[in-house]
Amino acid sequence: MKLRDMKSQSFSRHTLSHWEEAAEKALKGKGISSLHTSTYENIDLKPLYTKEDIPARDRVKDYIPNVEGKLERASKWFIAQSIKRDSWGELTTAVKDALSRGQNCLSFSIGDLKKEEHLNQFLKEMISFDTPTFSIDKKTSLSIIEMGEVREWKGMYGIVGFDPLSEGEWADEDRLEEWMKVVKEADKHLPEVKTIIVNSAPYHNRGASATQELALALCEGVAFIEAIREKGWTLERAAEKMHFHFAVGSHFFMEMAKIRAFKKLWQSVLTSYGLSEQSIAKSISISAETSRFNKSTLDSYVNILRGGGEAFSAILAGVDYLVVAPFNEVNGEVSALSERIARNTQLILGEEAHLDKVLDPGGGSYYVEWLSKEVGKRAWEEFQQVDKEGGILALLANGSIEEKIKRVRDSRILDLATRKNSMIGTNIYANLEETLPISPAAGERLSLPFERVRERAQKLGNNPTAGLIGLGELKTYKPRADFVKGFLATGGIQTHQSPDCFSKEDILRFVEETRYPYYVVCGKDEEYHDKLSMITEAVHTVDSSIVIDIAGRIPDESRSEWVRQGLNGSIYNQQNILEKLDELLTIWEEGKDHDEA
């Protein structure tokens, strides 16, 4: 077709009912409801959204731009990669190098470095770059604030402080009192720096849902305002000195909606306090970091993809500062390469994806707008519930917040264990050739239960091996054999597949040659019914202690009889991988203990 013909083409307008009819046809009668999904926020997501999902009164520009100040344009964000080194000289060199390669924000961690005069000289040199400072690390922030008492850093602006509540250290009123003294000193010596930090990342990284994160951020924000106002601060000054920090996970649209919703929610809070629109515009300051909760030490290069998607989502949501963690941070093996990739992820999103040139890429999307409002509505309900139950200080102290977060975390882990959700390299497509790091970073990450299983396999020496007995021709049992291979690889168990087995002699020959402590029989359901007794007899002729499973679910009506015939159990889709692998690894562990004895 020629270009002039293409230009003259027109398309008939289709309605939602037309789409539903086409979708149901493709689904072969399952119905549109089969495409609905439920989130950890108890939000039911449809496969398609239209303008009818957004009330007419809400179809207006709903975007809150980044804070004013020294930003070049409203759509620009600061690359706030935190740099850490073993000496002040190395730190100085690394920070200068990062600033020369595209990082536009001074962000560093002191770690175990001794500050004394070194910090004074370091800051004096770095402030000359005229970039904002970003530090929400407690030790580093306190060091900068204390240094400000010696020398006022008049040229410093940005974010310096820490959250006394979410870190789990200062949940009681006495500790909060000490924190307010720090904030007061910081305001005196760092007048252009935002020093009241609400950091919801610790809640996220313990498994909280998006609505829980928002509710707790709102609760902390209100608690800090009330505490500061009691010390004589004006509402305008308190709000202006506040900054909110979030972690962004892998649910792309949910994380975008979370931050967009928070801007509106916090605007509502400040409006209810009587703050003017002009003051509110200067008070909504937000940063984000890529999630630690969903990063894995298994196949860690996949973390690059996870971090890239999370950064994309945060930028579309309109954050002011963004931290992309190095892909191997959870391995405890951060290198110059991984730091460079993390920094360049943001540069590529800005320079090549042009995200720094569009004011509100998510605006106008019916789905994003609907989801933002839905998340905001539910977060506000949780915020009110916390207030009814006694406030955030009381709930942090009695552990009820942690218990609520734990329930969500347990649901997330169960969904991974049953493969309702996938985590590449961890619960699917595991790489048996990789070795786990000696000391992975601590935390309550999603992959941690799977890493512990792999550690058990690793301690056995060479990867434990299971035998796969294929019944009949390869094409009949290959799908189940492939599934079993992937299932066992998740636990560090490699497999040895038999030649095609058509008789008892074929099975006996393979088992005698291999003599593994564990075998999985792969075949059709009807073959299990007809041949299971023969199979178990052949295997146990070689060694009666060999454990035998089948690939596929065991029919309830056959279970007792099959177990009597010598079957142990089965491997099947949506099974709890962690529970099954725990059972299987015991086979090799007990065998090793027996050999050592």
Coordinates of C-alpha atoms in Angstrom, one line a residue:
M1 CA 0.0 0.0 0.0
K2 CA 1.3 3.4 -1.0
L3 CA 1.7 6.2 1.6
R4 CA -1.1 8.3 0.0
D5 CA -3.4 5.3 0.2
M6 CA -2.5 4.8 3.9
K7 CA -3.3 8.4 4.7
S8 CA -6.8 8.0 3.2
Q9 CA -7.6 5.0 5.3
S10 CA -10.2 5.2 8.0
F11 CA -11.2 2.9 10.8
S12 CA -14.7 2.2 12.1
R13 CA -15.3 3.2 15.7
H14 CA -15.7 0.2 18.0
T15 CA -17.5 0.1 21.4
L16 CA -16.5 -1.6 24.6
S17 CA -19.1 -4.3 23.9
H18 CA -17.4 -5.0 20.5
W19 CA -14.1 -5.4 22.3
E20 CA -15.6 -7.7 24.9
E21 CA -17.1 -9.9 22.3
A22 CA -13.8 -10.3 20.5
A23 CA -12.0 -10.9 23.8
E24 CA -14.5 -13.6 24.9
K25 CA -14.1 -15.3 21.5
A26 CA -10.3 -15.3 21.9
L27 CA -10.8 -16.7 25.5
K28 CA -12.9 -19.5 24.1
G29 CA -15.9 -18.8 26.3
K30 CA -14.0 -18.2 29.6
G31 CA -15.5 -14.7 30.0
I32 CA -13.9 -11.3 30.6
S33 CA -13.8 -11.9 34.4
S34 CA -11.0 -14.4 33.9
L35 CA -8.8 -11.5 32.9
H36 CA -9.4 -9.6 36.2
T37 CA -6.6 -9.7 38.7
S38 CA -6.5 -8.9 42.4
T39 CA -3.7 -6.9 43.9
Y40 CA -2.2 -7.0 47.5
E41 CA -4.1 -3.7 48.0
N42 CA -7.3 -5.7 47.4
I43 CA -8.0 -3.8 44.2
D44 CA -9.6 -5.6 41.3
L45 CA -7.9 -4.7 38.0
K46 CA -9.8 -5.0 34.8
P47 CA -8.1 -5.7 31.4
L48 CA -9.4 -2.5 29.8
Y49 CA -10.3 1.0 31.1
T50 CA -12.2 3.7 29.2
K51 CA -13.3 7.3 30.0
E52 CA -16.4 5.9 31.6
D53 CA -14.2 4.6 34.4
I54 CA -13.3 8.2 35.3
P55 CA -16.2 10.4 36.5
A56 CA -16.7 13.5 34.3
R57 CA -15.9 15.8 37.2
D58 CA -12.5 14.1 37.6
R59 CA -11.5 14.4 33.9
V60 CA -9.2 17.3 34.6
K61 CA -5.5 17.8 34.7
D62 CA -4.5 16.1 37.9
Y63 CA -0.7 16.4 37.9
I64 CA 1.3 18.0 40.6
P65 CA 4.7 19.1 39.3
N66 CA 8.0 18.6 41.0
V67 CA 8.9 21.1 43.7
E68 CA 10.2 24.6 42.7
G69 CA 13.6 25.8 43.5
K70 CA 16.8 25.0 41.7
L71 CA 15.4 22.5 39.3
E72 CA 16.0 23.5 35.7
R73 CA 12.5 22.4 34.6
A74 CA 9.5 20.7 36.2
S75 CA 10.2 17.4 34.5
K76 CA 13.8 17.1 35.5
W77 CA 14.9 14.9 38.4
F78 CA 18.2 14.5 40.3
I79 CA 20.3 11.4 40.0
A80 CA 21.0 10.7 43.6
Q81 CA 23.2 7.5 43.6
S82 CA 24.8 7.0 47.0
I83 CA 28.6 6.5 46.8
K84 CA 30.5 4.7 49.5
R85 CA 34.3 4.0 49.7
D86 CA 36.8 2.8 52.3
S87 CA 38.8 6.0 52.6
W88 CA 38.1 9.8 52.2
G89 CA 40.5 10.0 49.3
E90 CA 38.7 7.2 47.4
L91 CA 35.3 8.7 48.2
T92 CA 36.4 12.1 47.0
T93 CA 37.7 10.7 43.7
A94 CA 34.6 8.5 43.2
V95 CA 32.2 11.4 43.8
K96 CA 34.0 13.7 41.4
D97 CA 34.1 11.0 38.8
A98 CA 30.3 10.4 39.2
L99 CA 29.6 14.1 38.9
S100 CA 31.7 14.3 35.8
R101 CA 29.8 11.4 34.2
G102 CA 26.2 12.6 34.6
Q103 CA 25.3 12.4 38.3
N104 CA 23.8 15.8 39.2
C105 CA 23.4 15.3 42.9
L106 CA 25.9 15.0 45.8
S107 CA 25.0 11.7 47.5
F108 CA 27.4 9.7 49.6
S109 CA 27.6 7.4 52.7
I110 CA 30.2 7.8 55.4
G111 CA 29.9 4.2 56.5
D112 CA 32.8 3.4 58.8
L113 CA 34.9 6.4 57.9
K114 CA 36.1 8.6 60.7
K115 CA 34.7 12.1 60.1
E116 CA 36.8 14.7 62.1
E117 CA 38.3 17.2 59.7
H118 CA 38.0 15.0 56.7
L119 CA 34.3 15.6 56.3
N120 CA 34.8 19.4 56.6
Q121 CA 37.3 19.3 53.8
F122 CA 35.2 16.9 51.7
L123 CA 32.0 19.1 51.9
K124 CA 34.0 22.3 51.3
E125 CA 35.3 20.8 48.1
M126 CA 32.0 19.2 47.0
I127 CA 29.7 22.2 47.6
S128 CA 31.7 24.1 44.9
F129 CA 30.0 21.8 42.3
D130 CA 26.7 23.6 43.0
T131 CA 24.6 20.4 43.1
P132 CA 21.9 19.6 45.7
T133 CA 22.9 17.2 48.5
F134 CA 20.9 14.1 49.1
S135 CA 21.3 12.0 52.3
I136 CA 18.7 10.1 54.2
D137 CA 21.3 7.8 55.8
K138 CA 21.2 8.4 59.6
K139 CA 24.9 8.4 60.3
T140 CA 25.8 10.5 57.3
S141 CA 23.0 13.0 57.8
L142 CA 23.9 13.4 61.5
S143 CA 27.5 14.0 60.6
I144 CA 26.6 16.7 58.1
I145 CA 24.3 18.3 60.6
E146 CA 26.9 18.2 63.4
M147 CA 29.5 19.6 61.0
G148 CA 27.1 22.5 60.3
E149 CA 27.3 23.5 63.9
V150 CA 31.0 24.1 63.3
R151 CA 30.7 25.8 60.0
E152 CA 27.4 27.0 58.4
W153 CA 27.1 25.6 54.9
K154 CA 25.4 28.5 53.3
G155 CA 25.7 27.1 49.8
M156 CA 24.2 23.7 50.7
Y157 CA 20.7 22.8 49.6
G158 CA 18.8 19.6 49.0
I159 CA 17.8 16.8 51.4
V160 CA 19.7 15.9 54.6
G161 CA 18.1 14.0 57.4
F162 CA 16.6 10.6 58.5
D163 CA 13.3 9.1 59.6
P164 CA 13.2 8.4 63.4
L165 CA 10.1 6.2 63.1
S166 CA 10.3 3.9 60.1
E167 CA 13.9 2.8 60.9
G168 CA 12.4 1.2 64.0
E169 CA 14.7 2.9 66.5
W170 CA 12.8 6.0 67.7
A171 CA 9.2 4.9 68.1
D172 CA 8.7 6.3 71.6
E173 CA 8.1 9.9 72.5
D174 CA 11.4 10.4 74.3
R175 CA 13.4 9.4 71.2
L176 CA 11.1 11.7 69.1
E177 CA 12.0 14.5 71.4
E178 CA 15.7 13.9 70.7
W179 CA 15.1 13.9 67.0
M180 CA 13.3 17.2 67.2
K181 CA 16.4 18.7 68.8
V182 CA 18.4 17.5 65.8
V183 CA 15.9 19.0 63.4
K184 CA 16.1 22.4 65.2
E185 CA 19.9 22.5 65.0
A186 CA 19.7 21.5 61.3
D187 CA 17.3 24.3 60.5
K188 CA 19.6 26.8 62.2
H189 CA 22.7 25.8 60.3
L190 CA 21.3 24.4 57.1
P191 CA 18.4 26.8 56.3
E192 CA 18.0 25.8 52.6
V193 CA 18.0 22.1 53.3
K194 CA 14.9 19.9 53.9
T195 CA 15.7 18.1 57.1
I196 CA 12.3 16.5 58.1
I197 CA 12.3 13.1 56.4
V198 CA 9.5 10.7 56.1
N199 CA 11.0 7.5 54.7
S200 CA 8.5 4.8 53.8
A201 CA 11.1 2.5 52.1
P202 CA 11.6 0.4 55.3
Y203 CA 7.9 -0.4 55.2
H204 CA 8.1 -1.3 51.6
N205 CA 11.2 -3.4 52.0
R206 CA 9.5 -5.5 54.7
G207 CA 6.7 -6.3 52.3
A208 CA 4.0 -3.6 52.8
S209 CA 1.4 -3.0 50.1
A210 CA 1.2 0.3 48.3
T211 CA -1.7 1.5 50.3
Q212 CA 0.0 0.6 53.6
E213 CA 3.0 2.6 52.5
L214 CA 1.0 5.6 51.7
A215 CA -1.1 5.4 54.9
L216 CA 2.0 5.2 57.0
A217 CA 3.7 8.0 55.2
L218 CA 0.7 10.2 55.8
C219 CA 0.6 9.2 59.5
E220 CA 4.3 10.0 59.9
G221 CA 3.9 13.3 58.1
V222 CA 1.0 14.4 60.3
A223 CA 2.8 13.2 63.5
F224 CA 6.0 15.2 62.5
I225 CA 4.0 18.4 61.8
E226 CA 2.1 18.2 65.1
A227 CA 5.4 17.6 67.0
I228 CA 7.2 20.4 65.3
R229 CA 4.4 22.9 65.7
E230 CA 4.4 22.2 69.4
K231 CA 7.9 23.6 69.4
G232 CA 6.8 26.9 67.9
W233 CA 7.3 26.3 64.2
T234 CA 4.8 27.7 61.8
L235 CA 2.9 25.3 59.6
E236 CA 4.4 26.8 56.5
R237 CA 8.0 26.3 57.8
A238 CA 7.3 22.8 59.0
A239 CA 5.7 21.8 55.6
E240 CA 8.5 23.4 53.7
K241 CA 11.2 21.5 55.5
M242 CA 9.5 18.1 54.9
H243 CA 10.6 15.5 52.3
F244 CA 9.0 12.1 51.5
H245 CA 11.0 9.1 50.3
F246 CA 9.5 5.9 48.8
A247 CA 10.8 2.6 47.5
V248 CA 9.4 1.6 44.0
G249 CA 8.7 -2.1 43.3
S250 CA 8.1 -4.1 40.2
H251 CA 4.3 -3.5 39.7
F252 CA 4.9 -0.8 37.2
F253 CA 1.5 0.9 37.2
M254 CA 0.8 0.4 40.8
E255 CA 4.1 2.1 41.8
M256 CA 3.4 5.0 39.5
A257 CA -0.1 5.4 40.9
K258 CA 1.3 5.2 44.4
I259 CA 3.4 8.2 44.1
R260 CA 0.9 10.2 42.0
A261 CA -1.7 9.4 44.6
F262 CA 0.5 10.5 47.5
K263 CA 1.0 13.9 46.0
K264 CA -2.8 14.5 46.0
L265 CA -3.2 13.0 49.4
W266 CA -0.5 15.2 51.0
Q267 CA -2.0 18.2 49.2
S268 CA -5.3 17.4 50.9
V269 CA -3.6 17.1 54.3
L270 CA -1.9 20.4 54.0
T271 CA -5.1 22.0 52.6
S272 CA -7.0 20.8 55.7
Y273 CA -4.4 22.5 57.8
G274 CA -5.1 25.7 56.0
L275 CA -1.9 26.0 54.0
S276 CA -2.1 28.2 50.9
E277 CA -1.8 26.7 47.4
Q278 CA 1.4 28.5 46.8
S279 CA 3.0 27.1 50.0
I280 CA 1.7 23.6 49.1
A281 CA 3.4 23.8 45.7
K282 CA 6.7 24.3 47.4
S283 CA 6.2 21.6 50.1
I284 CA 5.6 18.4 48.1
S285 CA 9.1 17.0 47.8
I286 CA 9.5 13.4 46.9
S287 CA 12.4 11.0 46.2
A288 CA 12.4 7.3 45.4
E289 CA 14.8 4.3 45.4
T290 CA 14.5 1.1 43.6
S291 CA 13.1 -1.7 45.7
R292 CA 15.5 -3.9 47.8
F293 CA 12.6 -6.2 48.6
N294 CA 12.4 -7.8 45.2
K295 CA 16.1 -8.1 44.4
S296 CA 17.8 -11.4 44.4
T297 CA 21.3 -12.7 44.8
L298 CA 20.3 -15.5 42.4
D299 CA 20.9 -14.5 38.8
S300 CA 21.7 -11.0 40.0
Y301 CA 22.0 -9.5 36.5
V302 CA 18.2 -9.7 36.3
N303 CA 18.2 -7.0 39.0
I304 CA 19.3 -4.6 36.2
L305 CA 16.0 -5.2 34.4
R306 CA 14.0 -4.9 37.6
G307 CA 15.8 -1.6 38.6
G308 CA 15.3 -0.2 35.1
G309 CA 11.6 -0.8 35.1
E310 CA 11.3 0.6 38.7
A311 CA 13.2 3.8 37.7
F312 CA 11.0 4.2 34.7
S313 CA 7.9 4.0 36.9
A314 CA 9.3 6.5 39.5
I315 CA 10.2 9.0 36.8
L316 CA 6.7 8.8 35.2
A317 CA 5.3 9.4 38.7
G318 CA 7.3 12.7 39.0
V319 CA 9.9 12.2 41.7
D320 CA 12.4 14.9 42.4
Y321 CA 15.3 12.6 43.4
L322 CA 15.9 9.0 42.3
V323 CA 18.3 6.3 43.5
V324 CA 18.8 3.2 41.4
A325 CA 20.6 0.6 43.5
P326 CA 23.6 -1.3 41.8
F327 CA 22.4 -4.7 40.6
N328 CA 24.8 -6.6 42.9
E329 CA 24.2 -4.5 46.1
V330 CA 22.3 -7.4 47.8
N331 CA 25.2 -9.6 47.1
G332 CA 27.5 -7.3 49.0
E333 CA 29.7 -7.0 45.9
V334 CA 29.1 -3.5 44.6
S335 CA 31.6 -2.6 42.0
A336 CA 32.5 0.4 39.8
L337 CA 30.7 -1.4 36.9
S338 CA 27.5 -1.9 38.8
E339 CA 27.5 1.7 40.0
R340 CA 28.0 2.9 36.5
I341 CA 25.1 0.7 35.2
A342 CA 22.9 2.1 37.9
R343 CA 23.8 5.7 37.1
N344 CA 23.5 5.2 33.4
T345 CA 20.1 3.6 33.7
Q346 CA 18.8 7.0 34.7
L347 CA 20.8 8.8 32.0
I348 CA 19.4 6.6 29.3
L349 CA 15.9 7.1 30.6
G350 CA 16.4 10.8 30.3
E351 CA 18.6 11.2 27.3
E352 CA 17.4 8.4 25.1
A353 CA 13.8 7.7 26.3
H354 CA 13.4 11.6 26.6
L355 CA 11.6 11.2 30.0
D356 CA 13.1 14.5 31.1
K357 CA 11.4 16.3 28.2
V358 CA 7.7 15.4 28.9
L359 CA 5.9 17.0 31.8
D360 CA 3.4 14.3 32.7
P361 CA 3.7 11.1 30.5
G362 CA 1.1 9.3 32.6
G363 CA -1.5 12.0 32.4
G364 CA -4.6 11.2 30.4
S365 CA -4.3 7.4 30.7
Y366 CA -7.7 6.2 31.9
Y367 CA -6.0 3.3 33.7
V368 CA -3.3 5.3 35.5
E369 CA -5.8 8.0 36.5
W370 CA -8.3 5.4 37.8
L371 CA -5.7 3.4 39.6
S372 CA -4.2 6.6 41.2
K373 CA -7.6 7.6 42.6
E374 CA -8.4 4.0 43.8
V375 CA -5.0 3.6 45.5
G376 CA -5.4 7.1 47.1
K377 CA -8.9 6.3 48.3
R378 CA -7.9 3.1 50.0
A379 CA -4.7 4.6 51.5
W380 CA -6.8 7.4 53.0
E381 CA -9.1 4.8 54.6
E382 CA -6.1 3.0 56.1
F383 CA -4.7 6.3 57.3
Q384 CA -7.9 7.0 59.1
Q385 CA -7.9 3.5 60.6
V386 CA -4.5 4.0 62.1
D387 CA -5.7 7.2 63.7
K388 CA -8.7 5.4 65.1
E389 CA -6.5 2.7 66.6
G390 CA -4.4 5.2 68.5
G391 CA -2.0 6.7 66.0
I392 CA 1.3 5.6 64.4
L393 CA 3.4 5.9 67.6
A394 CA 1.2 3.6 69.5
L395 CA 0.8 1.0 66.7
L396 CA 4.6 1.0 66.0
A397 CA 5.1 0.4 69.7
N398 CA 2.6 -2.5 70.1
G399 CA 3.7 -4.2 66.9
S400 CA 0.4 -4.1 65.1
I401 CA 1.8 -2.3 62.1
E402 CA 4.5 -4.9 61.7
E403 CA 1.9 -7.7 62.0
K404 CA -0.2 -6.2 59.2
I405 CA 2.8 -5.8 57.0
K406 CA 3.9 -9.4 57.7
R407 CA 0.5 -10.7 56.5
V408 CA 1.1 -9.0 53.1
R409 CA 4.7 -10.2 53.0
D410 CA 3.7 -13.8 53.7
S411 CA 1.1 -13.6 50.8
R412 CA 3.8 -12.4 48.5
I413 CA 6.1 -15.2 49.4
L414 CA 3.4 -17.8 49.1
D415 CA 2.5 -16.5 45.6
L416 CA 6.2 -16.9 44.6
A417 CA 6.3 -20.4 46.2
T418 CA 3.3 -21.5 44.2
R419 CA 4.5 -19.7 41.1
K420 CA 1.4 -17.4 40.9
N421 CA 4.1 -14.8 40.4
S422 CA 7.4 -15.3 38.8
M423 CA 10.9 -14.1 39.8
I424 CA 13.3 -14.9 37.0
G425 CA 16.4 -16.8 38.2
T426 CA 14.8 -17.4 41.6
N427 CA 11.6 -19.4 41.4
I428 CA 11.8 -19.9 37.6
Y429 CA 14.6 -20.4 35.1
A430 CA 17.1 -21.0 37.8
N431 CA 20.8 -21.1 36.9
L432 CA 22.4 -24.2 38.4
E433 CA 25.9 -23.0 37.5
E434 CA 26.0 -20.0 39.7
T435 CA 27.4 -19.9 43.2
L436 CA 25.7 -17.9 45.9
P437 CA 27.8 -15.1 47.6
I438 CA 29.2 -15.8 51.0
S439 CA 27.5 -13.0 52.8
P440 CA 24.4 -11.6 51.0
A441 CA 22.9 -8.4 52.3
A442 CA 20.5 -8.8 55.2
G443 CA 16.8 -8.0 55.0
E444 CA 13.4 -9.5 54.4
R445 CA 13.7 -9.9 50.7
L446 CA 11.2 -12.0 48.7
S447 CA 14.0 -14.2 47.3
L448 CA 15.5 -15.0 50.7
P449 CA 13.6 -18.3 51.3
F450 CA 14.7 -19.5 47.9
E451 CA 18.3 -18.4 48.6
R452 CA 18.3 -20.4 51.8
V453 CA 17.1 -23.5 49.9
R454 CA 19.9 -23.0 47.3
E455 CA 22.4 -22.6 50.2
R456 CA 21.4 -26.0 51.5
A457 CA 22.0 -27.6 48.2
Q458 CA 25.3 -25.7 47.9
K459 CA 26.5 -27.1 51.2
L460 CA 26.1 -30.6 49.9
G461 CA 29.1 -30.0 47.6
N462 CA 28.3 -30.9 44.0
N463 CA 24.7 -30.1 43.1
P464 CA 22.5 -33.1 44.2
T465 CA 21.2 -35.0 41.2
A466 CA 17.7 -36.5 40.7
G467 CA 16.9 -39.1 38.0
L468 CA 14.1 -38.5 35.6
I469 CA 12.4 -41.7 34.2
G470 CA 10.6 -40.9 30.9
L471 CA 7.8 -43.3 30.0
G472 CA 7.3 -43.9 26.3
E473 CA 8.4 -41.6 23.5
L474 CA 10.1 -38.3 24.3
K475 CA 7.3 -36.2 22.8
T476 CA 4.8 -37.7 25.3
Y477 CA 6.7 -37.0 28.5
K478 CA 8.9 -34.0 27.6
P479 CA 6.5 -31.3 28.8
R480 CA 6.4 -32.8 32.3
A481 CA 10.1 -33.6 32.3
D482 CA 10.9 -30.0 31.4
F483 CA 8.6 -28.8 34.2
V484 CA 10.3 -31.0 36.7
K485 CA 13.8 -29.9 35.6
G486 CA 12.9 -26.3 36.2
F487 CA 11.1 -27.1 39.5
L488 CA 14.1 -28.9 40.9
A489 CA 16.7 -26.4 39.6
T490 CA 15.0 -23.8 41.8
G491 CA 16.3 -25.8 44.8
G492 CA 19.8 -26.4 43.3
I493 CA 18.9 -30.0 42.2
Q494 CA 20.2 -31.0 38.8
T495 CA 18.6 -33.8 36.8
H496 CA 19.7 -36.7 34.7
Q497 CA 17.0 -37.7 32.1
S498 CA 16.7 -41.4 31.1
P499 CA 16.5 -42.7 27.6
D500 CA 12.9 -43.5 26.5
C501 CA 11.6 -46.3 28.8
F502 CA 9.1 -48.7 27.3
S503 CA 9.6 -51.7 29.7
K504 CA 10.5 -52.7 33.2
E505 CA 14.0 -53.7 31.9
D506 CA 14.6 -50.1 30.5
I507 CA 13.7 -48.6 33.9
L508 CA 15.8 -51.2 35.8
R509 CA 18.8 -50.6 33.5
F510 CA 18.7 -46.8 34.0
V511 CA 18.4 -47.0 37.8
E512 CA 21.1 -49.6 38.1
E513 CA 23.5 -47.3 36.1
T514 CA 22.7 -44.1 38.0
R515 CA 21.7 -45.2 41.6
Y516 CA 20.4 -41.8 42.7
P517 CA 18.5 -41.5 46.0
Y518 CA 15.6 -39.9 44.2
Y519 CA 13.7 -40.4 40.9
V520 CA 10.7 -38.6 39.3
V521 CA 8.6 -40.6 36.8
C522 CA 7.4 -38.5 33.9
G523 CA 4.6 -39.8 31.7
K524 CA 0.9 -39.7 30.9
D525 CA -1.7 -40.1 33.6
E526 CA -3.1 -43.3 32.1
E527 CA 0.5 -44.8 32.2
Y528 CA 0.7 -44.1 36.0
H529 CA -2.6 -46.0 36.5
D530 CA -1.4 -49.0 34.4
K531 CA 2.3 -49.2 35.2
L532 CA 3.0 -47.6 38.6
S533 CA 3.3 -50.9 40.4
M534 CA 5.8 -52.2 37.9
I535 CA 7.8 -49.0 38.0
T536 CA 8.1 -48.9 41.8
E537 CA 9.0 -52.6 41.9
A538 CA 11.7 -52.1 39.3
V539 CA 13.2 -49.1 41.1
H540 CA 13.1 -50.7 44.6
T541 CA 14.7 -53.9 43.2
V542 CA 17.9 -51.8 42.9
D543 CA 17.5 -50.1 46.3
S544 CA 14.4 -50.1 48.5
S545 CA 15.4 -46.8 50.1
I546 CA 15.1 -44.9 46.8
V547 CA 12.4 -42.2 46.9
I548 CA 10.0 -42.1 43.9
D549 CA 7.7 -39.2 42.8
I550 CA 5.6 -38.8 39.7
A551 CA 5.2 -35.6 37.6
G552 CA 1.6 -34.4 37.9
R553 CA -1.0 -34.4 40.6
I554 CA -1.9 -37.6 42.3
P555 CA -5.7 -38.3 41.9
D556 CA -7.3 -38.2 45.4
E557 CA -9.0 -41.5 44.8
S558 CA -5.6 -43.2 44.0
R559 CA -3.4 -41.7 46.6
S560 CA -3.6 -44.3 49.3
E561 CA -3.2 -47.2 46.9
W562 CA -0.2 -45.5 45.1
V563 CA 1.5 -44.8 48.4
R564 CA 1.0 -48.4 49.3
Q565 CA 2.7 -49.4 46.1
G566 CA 5.8 -47.4 47.0
L567 CA 5.1 -43.9 45.7
N568 CA 6.4 -41.0 47.8
G569 CA 4.5 -38.1 46.3
S570 CA 4.5 -35.8 43.2
I571 CA 5.7 -32.6 41.6
Y572 CA 2.9 -30.5 40.0
N573 CA 2.0 -27.0 38.9
Q574 CA 1.0 -24.5 41.7
Q575 CA 2.6 -26.8 44.3
N576 CA 4.4 -25.0 47.1
I577 CA 7.9 -25.2 45.8
L578 CA 9.6 -24.2 49.1
E579 CA 7.8 -27.0 51.1
K580 CA 8.5 -29.6 48.5
L581 CA 12.2 -28.7 48.1
D582 CA 12.6 -28.7 51.9
E583 CA 11.4 -32.2 51.9
L584 CA 13.6 -33.3 48.9
L585 CA 16.8 -31.8 50.1
T586 CA 16.5 -33.8 53.3
I587 CA 17.0 -36.9 51.2
W588 CA 20.5 -35.9 50.2
E589 CA 21.3 -34.3 53.6
E590 CA 20.5 -37.5 55.4
G591 CA 22.5 -39.5 52.9
K592 CA 25.5 -37.3 53.5
D593 CA 25.2 -37.6 57.3
H594 CA 25.0 -41.4 56.9
D595 CA 28.2 -41.4 54.7
E596 CA 30.1 -39.2 57.1
A597 CA 29.1 -41.4 60.0

